[in-house]
mmCIF file of C-alpha atoms in Angstrom:
data_model
loop_
_atom_site.group_PDB
_atom_site.id
_atom_site.type_symbol
_atom_site.label_atom_id
_atom_site.label_comp_id
_atom_site.label_asym_id
_atom_site.label_seq_id
_atom_site.Cartn_x
_atom_site.Cartn_y
_atom_site.Cartn_z
ATOM 1 C CA UNK U 40 0.758 16.228 -13.458
ATOM 2 C CA UNK U 41 1.210 13.159 -11.234
ATOM 3 C CA UNK U 42 4.654 12.426 -10.023
ATOM 4 C CA UNK U 43 6.214 9.816 -8.020
ATOM 5 C CA UNK U 44 3.592 7.328 -9.104
ATOM 6 C CA UNK U 45 4.712 3.957 -10.419
ATOM 7 C CA UNK U 46 2.342 1.873 -12.619
ATOM 8 C CA UNK U 47 2.881 -1.747 -13.652
ATOM 9 C CA UNK U 48 1.411 -2.840 -16.946
ATOM 10 C CA UNK U 49 0.993 -6.622 -17.414
ATOM 11 C CA UNK U 50 0.141 -6.979 -21.253
ATOM 12 C CA UNK U 51 1.680 -9.457 -23.701
ATOM 13 C CA UNK U 52 0.655 -7.401 -26.758
ATOM 14 C CA UNK U 53 3.674 -5.232 -27.661
ATOM 15 C CA UNK U 54 1.568 -2.608 -29.547
ATOM 16 C CA UNK U 55 -0.790 -2.240 -26.667
ATOM 17 C CA UNK U 56 2.164 -2.141 -24.194
ATOM 18 C CA UNK U 57 3.610 0.663 -26.246
ATOM 19 C CA UNK U 58 0.384 2.471 -26.350
ATOM 20 C CA UNK U 59 -0.146 2.317 -22.617
ATOM 21 C CA UNK U 60 3.393 3.161 -21.719
ATOM 22 C CA UNK U 61 3.101 6.381 -23.786
ATOM 23 C CA UNK U 62 -0.119 7.355 -22.349
ATOM 24 C CA UNK U 63 1.079 6.812 -18.727
ATOM 25 C CA UNK U 64 4.302 8.626 -19.203
ATOM 26 C CA UNK U 65 2.535 11.569 -20.781
ATOM 27 C CA UNK U 66 0.847 12.091 -17.312
ATOM 28 C CA UNK U 67 4.181 12.052 -15.570
ATOM 29 C CA UNK U 68 3.717 8.370 -14.111
ATOM 30 C CA UNK U 69 6.674 5.958 -14.055
ATOM 31 C CA UNK U 70 5.895 2.628 -15.953
ATOM 32 C CA UNK U 71 7.093 -0.905 -15.730
ATOM 33 C CA UNK U 72 6.128 -3.351 -18.374
ATOM 34 C CA UNK U 73 5.570 -7.145 -17.927
ATOM 35 C CA UNK U 74 4.329 -9.772 -20.500
ATOM 36 C CA UNK U 75 3.267 -12.503 -17.999
ATOM 37 C CA UNK U 76 2.766 -13.265 -14.369
ATOM 38 C CA UNK U 77 6.316 -14.378 -13.848
ATOM 39 C CA UNK U 78 7.746 -11.052 -15.077
ATOM 40 C CA UNK U 79 5.125 -9.136 -13.065
ATOM 41 C CA UNK U 80 6.140 -10.972 -9.799
ATOM 42 C CA UNK U 81 9.825 -10.024 -10.358
ATOM 43 C CA UNK U 82 8.889 -6.263 -10.789
ATOM 44 C CA UNK U 83 6.660 -6.312 -7.776
ATOM 45 C CA UNK U 84 9.280 -7.947 -5.633
ATOM 46 C CA UNK U 85 11.969 -5.338 -6.418
ATOM 47 C CA UNK U 86 9.790 -2.056 -6.953
ATOM 48 C CA UNK U 87 7.306 -0.076 -5.173
ATOM 49 C CA UNK U 88 4.221 -0.281 -7.383
ATOM 50 C CA UNK U 89 1.263 2.056 -6.898
ATOM 51 C CA UNK U 90 -1.141 0.567 -9.403
ATOM 52 C CA UNK U 91 -1.481 -2.333 -11.734
ATOM 53 C CA UNK U 92 -3.037 -2.463 -15.265
ATOM 54 C CA UNK U 93 -3.799 -6.065 -15.905
ATOM 55 C CA UNK U 94 -4.619 -7.842 -19.118
ATOM 56 C CA UNK U 95 -6.841 -11.011 -18.858
ATOM 57 C CA UNK U 96 -5.549 -13.015 -21.821
ATOM 58 C CA UNK U 97 -1.903 -13.750 -20.965
ATOM 59 C CA UNK U 98 0.388 -16.620 -21.689
ATOM 60 C CA UNK U 99 0.547 -19.097 -18.859
ATOM 61 C CA UNK U 100 -1.126 -17.738 -15.709
ATOM 62 C CA UNK U 101 -4.171 -15.524 -16.903
ATOM 63 C CA UNK U 102 -4.853 -12.197 -15.548
ATOM 64 C CA UNK U 103 -7.732 -13.234 -13.377
ATOM 65 C CA UNK U 104 -5.585 -15.786 -11.453
ATOM 66 C CA UNK U 105 -2.891 -13.056 -11.100
ATOM 67 C CA UNK U 106 -5.429 -10.719 -9.819
ATOM 68 C CA UNK U 107 -6.774 -13.059 -7.193
ATOM 69 C CA UNK U 108 -3.276 -13.926 -6.059
ATOM 70 C CA UNK U 109 -2.083 -10.266 -5.780
ATOM 71 C CA UNK U 110 -5.181 -9.244 -4.012
ATOM 72 C CA UNK U 111 -4.577 -11.977 -1.404
ATOM 73 C CA UNK U 112 -1.458 -10.249 -0.261
ATOM 74 C CA UNK U 113 -1.927 -6.638 -1.209
ATOM 75 C CA UNK U 114 -4.392 -3.790 -1.320
ATOM 76 C CA UNK U 115 -2.645 -2.192 -4.419
ATOM 77 C CA UNK U 116 -5.290 -0.838 -6.928
ATOM 78 C CA UNK U 117 -5.921 -3.195 -9.873
ATOM 79 C CA UNK U 118 -7.510 -2.126 -13.103
ATOM 80 C CA UNK U 119 -8.283 -4.966 -15.611
ATOM 81 C CA UNK U 120 -8.192 -4.469 -19.274
ATOM 82 C CA UNK U 121 -9.794 -7.173 -21.410
ATOM 83 C CA UNK U 122 -11.105 -7.864 -24.756
ATOM 84 C CA UNK U 123 -13.880 -9.642 -23.086
ATOM 85 C CA UNK U 124 -16.428 -7.030 -22.445
ATOM 86 C CA UNK U 125 -19.466 -9.107 -21.345
ATOM 87 C CA UNK U 126 -21.058 -8.202 -17.981
ATOM 88 C CA UNK U 127 -20.251 -11.763 -16.625
ATOM 89 C CA UNK U 128 -16.377 -11.197 -17.249
ATOM 90 C CA UNK U 129 -16.647 -7.739 -15.493
ATOM 91 C CA UNK U 130 -18.359 -9.275 -12.499
ATOM 92 C CA UNK U 131 -15.812 -12.147 -12.260
ATOM 93 C CA UNK U 132 -12.964 -9.697 -12.400
ATOM 94 C CA UNK U 133 -14.369 -7.494 -9.735
ATOM 95 C CA UNK U 134 -15.285 -10.316 -7.550
ATOM 96 C CA UNK U 135 -11.674 -11.558 -7.641
ATOM 97 C CA UNK U 136 -10.501 -8.175 -6.299
ATOM 98 C CA UNK U 137 -10.033 -5.834 -9.303
ATOM 99 C CA UNK U 138 -10.900 -2.210 -8.431
ATOM 100 C CA UNK U 139 -12.038 -1.429 -11.976
ATOM 101 C CA UNK U 140 -12.624 -3.211 -15.308
ATOM 102 C CA UNK U 141 -12.332 -1.701 -18.885
ATOM 103 C CA UNK U 142 -13.109 -3.430 -22.163
ATOM 104 C CA UNK U 143 -10.826 -3.324 -25.134
ATOM 105 C CA UNK U 144 -10.677 -1.272 -27.356
ATOM 106 C CA UNK U 145 -10.742 1.488 -24.641
ATOM 107 C CA UNK U 146 -10.928 5.429 -24.994
ATOM 108 C CA UNK U 147 -7.435 6.674 -23.837
ATOM 109 C CA UNK U 148 -8.910 9.688 -22.162
ATOM 110 C CA UNK U 149 -11.469 7.496 -20.254
ATOM 111 C CA UNK U 150 -8.543 5.271 -19.120
ATOM 112 C CA UNK U 151 -6.641 8.229 -17.903
ATOM 113 C CA UNK U 152 -9.582 9.569 -15.937
ATOM 114 C CA UNK U 153 -10.214 6.086 -14.406
ATOM 115 C CA UNK U 154 -6.557 5.708 -13.399
ATOM 116 C CA UNK U 155 -6.550 9.144 -11.750
ATOM 117 C CA UNK U 156 -9.800 8.426 -9.868
ATOM 118 C CA UNK U 157 -8.449 5.042 -8.572
ATOM 119 C CA UNK U 158 -5.106 6.648 -7.429
ATOM 120 C CA UNK U 159 -7.123 9.430 -5.722
ATOM 121 C CA UNK U 160 -9.320 6.878 -3.987
ATOM 122 C CA UNK U 161 -6.274 4.849 -2.881
ATOM 123 C CA UNK U 162 -4.760 7.867 -1.221
ATOM 124 C CA UNK U 163 -7.920 9.056 0.368
ATOM 125 C CA UNK U 164 -8.445 5.578 1.764
ATOM 126 C CA UNK U 165 -5.174 5.739 3.618
ATOM 127 C CA UNK U 166 -6.030 9.148 5.068
ATOM 128 C CA UNK U 167 -9.738 8.377 5.859
ATOM 129 C CA UNK U 168 -9.382 5.128 7.651
ATOM 130 C CA UNK U 169 -7.801 6.510 10.791
ATOM 131 C CA UNK U 170 -8.376 5.276 14.297
ATOM 132 C CA UNK U 171 -8.591 8.546 16.081
ATOM 133 C CA UNK U 172 -8.121 8.439 19.870
ATOM 134 C CA UNK U 173 -5.978 10.154 22.605
ATOM 135 C CA UNK U 174 -4.716 6.624 23.673
ATOM 136 C CA UNK U 175 -4.388 3.542 21.528
ATOM 137 C CA UNK U 176 -3.637 0.050 22.760
ATOM 138 C CA UNK U 177 -2.120 -2.541 20.384
ATOM 139 C CA UNK U 178 -0.673 -6.039 20.414
ATOM 140 C CA UNK U 179 -0.148 -7.563 23.799
ATOM 141 C CA UNK U 180 -1.032 -4.388 25.922
ATOM 142 C CA UNK U 181 1.254 -1.810 24.390
ATOM 143 C CA UNK U 182 -0.047 1.652 25.156
ATOM 144 C CA UNK U 183 0.491 4.685 22.819
ATOM 145 C CA UNK U 184 -0.438 8.010 24.284
ATOM 146 C CA UNK U 185 -1.001 10.400 21.606
ATOM 147 C CA UNK U 186 -1.158 13.652 23.720
ATOM 148 C CA UNK U 187 1.786 12.756 25.824
ATOM 149 C CA UNK U 188 3.705 11.316 22.768
ATOM 150 C CA UNK U 189 4.679 8.191 24.930
ATOM 151 C CA UNK U 190 4.923 4.514 24.405
ATOM 152 C CA UNK U 191 4.568 2.240 27.345
ATOM 153 C CA UNK U 192 5.070 -1.579 27.321
ATOM 154 C CA UNK U 193 3.216 -4.333 29.087
ATOM 155 C CA UNK U 194 4.718 -3.408 32.412
ATOM 156 C CA UNK U 195 3.833 0.241 32.079
ATOM 157 C CA UNK U 196 7.527 1.057 31.410
ATOM 158 C CA UNK U 197 8.073 4.046 29.043
ATOM 159 C CA UNK U 198 9.963 3.059 25.905
ATOM 160 C CA UNK U 199 11.937 5.900 24.444
ATOM 161 C CA UNK U 200 11.011 6.866 20.945
ATOM 162 C CA UNK U 201 12.561 9.480 18.667
ATOM 163 C CA UNK U 202 10.031 11.999 17.222
ATOM 164 C CA UNK U 203 10.390 10.192 13.854
ATOM 165 C CA UNK U 204 9.848 6.784 15.379
ATOM 166 C CA UNK U 205 6.758 8.008 17.228
ATOM 167 C CA UNK U 206 5.199 9.636 14.234
ATOM 168 C CA UNK U 207 5.721 6.483 12.276
ATOM 169 C CA UNK U 208 4.264 4.120 14.997
ATOM 170 C CA UNK U 209 1.223 6.583 15.439
ATOM 171 C CA UNK U 210 0.608 6.340 11.514
ATOM 172 C CA UNK U 211 0.685 2.686 11.732
ATOM 173 C CA UNK U 212 -1.608 2.491 14.891
ATOM 174 C CA UNK U 213 -4.102 4.773 13.226
ATOM 175 C CA UNK U 214 -4.255 2.589 10.102
ATOM 176 C CA UNK U 215 -4.186 -1.051 11.258
ATOM 177 C CA UNK U 216 -4.458 -3.566 8.350
ATOM 178 C CA UNK U 217 -3.726 -1.165 5.631
ATOM 179 C CA UNK U 218 -0.769 -1.645 3.167
ATOM 180 C CA UNK U 219 1.234 1.603 3.222
ATOM 181 C CA UNK U 220 3.887 2.309 0.714
ATOM 182 C CA UNK U 221 7.092 4.016 1.621
ATOM 183 C CA UNK U 222 5.960 7.166 -0.215
ATOM 184 C CA UNK U 223 2.628 7.240 1.688
ATOM 185 C CA UNK U 224 4.456 6.862 5.004
ATOM 186 C CA UNK U 225 6.759 9.715 4.100
ATOM 187 C CA UNK U 226 3.715 11.885 3.181
ATOM 188 C CA UNK U 227 1.820 10.953 6.272
ATOM 189 C CA UNK U 228 4.662 11.326 8.809
ATOM 190 C CA UNK U 229 6.901 14.027 7.416
ATOM 191 C CA UNK U 230 5.445 15.473 4.341
ATOM 192 C CA UNK U 231 6.894 15.341 0.781
ATOM 193 C CA UNK U 232 8.856 18.485 1.197
ATOM 194 C CA UNK U 233 10.800 17.079 4.220
ATOM 195 C CA UNK U 234 13.615 15.462 2.029
ATOM 196 C CA UNK U 235 12.822 12.103 3.658
ATOM 197 C CA UNK U 236 13.772 9.018 1.502
ATOM 198 C CA UNK U 237 12.341 5.616 1.108
ATOM 199 C CA UNK U 238 15.606 4.335 2.714
ATOM 200 C CA UNK U 239 15.134 6.512 5.824
ATOM 201 C CA UNK U 240 11.652 4.794 6.211
ATOM 202 C CA UNK U 241 13.261 1.352 6.153
ATOM 203 C CA UNK U 242 15.712 2.479 8.847
ATOM 204 C CA UNK U 243 12.857 3.788 11.007
ATOM 205 C CA UNK U 244 11.092 0.540 10.513
ATOM 206 C CA UNK U 245 13.995 -1.443 11.581
ATOM 207 C CA UNK U 246 14.477 0.675 14.696
ATOM 208 C CA UNK U 247 10.806 0.310 15.578
ATOM 209 C CA UNK U 248 11.004 -3.465 15.184
ATOM 210 C CA UNK U 249 13.837 -3.769 17.466
ATOM 211 C CA UNK U 250 11.983 -1.821 20.199
ATOM 212 C CA UNK U 251 8.583 -3.722 19.762
ATOM 213 C CA UNK U 252 9.563 -7.143 18.620
ATOM 214 C CA UNK U 253 12.937 -7.852 20.530
ATOM 215 C CA UNK U 254 11.474 -9.618 23.383
ATOM 216 C CA UNK U 255 11.558 -13.431 23.453
ATOM 217 C CA UNK U 256 8.429 -14.770 21.760
ATOM 218 C CA UNK U 257 7.289 -11.320 20.950
ATOM 219 C CA UNK U 258 4.605 -11.369 18.249
ATOM 220 C CA UNK U 259 5.469 -9.672 14.857
ATOM 221 C CA UNK U 260 3.719 -6.350 14.578
ATOM 222 C CA UNK U 261 4.879 -4.798 11.342
ATOM 223 C CA UNK U 262 4.713 -6.869 8.215
ATOM 224 C CA UNK U 263 6.799 -6.215 4.980
ATOM 225 C CA UNK U 264 4.477 -6.526 1.969
ATOM 226 C CA UNK U 265 6.063 -7.773 -1.233
ATOM 227 C CA UNK U 266 4.591 -5.073 -3.401
ATOM 228 C CA UNK U 267 6.731 -2.369 -1.702
ATOM 229 C CA UNK U 268 5.195 -1.452 1.565
ATOM 230 C CA UNK U 269 4.428 -2.300 5.171
ATOM 231 C CA UNK U 270 1.247 -3.328 7.151
ATOM 232 C CA UNK U 271 0.641 -3.021 10.802
ATOM 233 C CA UNK U 272 -0.925 -6.386 11.612
ATOM 234 C CA UNK U 273 -1.423 -5.955 15.399
ATOM 235 C CA UNK U 274 -4.947 -5.454 16.643
ATOM 236 C CA UNK U 275 -5.474 -1.823 17.713
ATOM 237 C CA UNK U 276 -8.261 -0.536 20.183
ATOM 238 C CA UNK U 277 -9.051 2.829 21.757
ATOM 239 C CA UNK U 278 -9.329 1.439 25.169
ATOM 240 C CA UNK U 279 -8.083 -1.530 27.038
ATOM 241 C CA UNK U 280 -10.610 -4.433 27.451
ATOM 242 C CA UNK U 281 -11.604 -5.278 30.954
#
């Protein structure tokens, strides 16, 4: 059974909302419900969401517009559910950034299987997109030595990092441009059995920012993503350009 997974359902039909909520909760997933884009935005702003089930025919802003807007700021998996089952509707949805598309009425078991596959692919993407090297350079000539577990600044001065800070920075440098949820950061740096909390990740992020971004005119390196995660936005390379 999947745990610690939070799925947002954006659907204005109360009966379908209830059906989806029951199906998702049966698998051990947490569920938040929204009836329109405004409600969905409010939930995304305050909660960590791992996946979105999105209806197309919504009051006000339709599901396709919400999909395009959400995809512009997040890599969160999106599965569109729609009464429109034509190929052209499916293509449009996928082109706007959806990861999958199912026509209504849908088979509950098939929906469960697709959700599990999407969540599995999302987690594998985080693990498989690593930049693996002994020394990584990022931003304006920061140097992270993986073997020595050292961080050096532009003047080759070593910057003290705690073990937890180093592991977090390494995780970011190995996955530049990816949105990582707090749960993913805990798993990748300390493991789920460590007892670490999402709040402890926020504290580590704050400490890293002070050490990396405190210089005058220093570029921002760690971006807070509204859907509940962080993204390392600095360019990363395995060797310094000559």
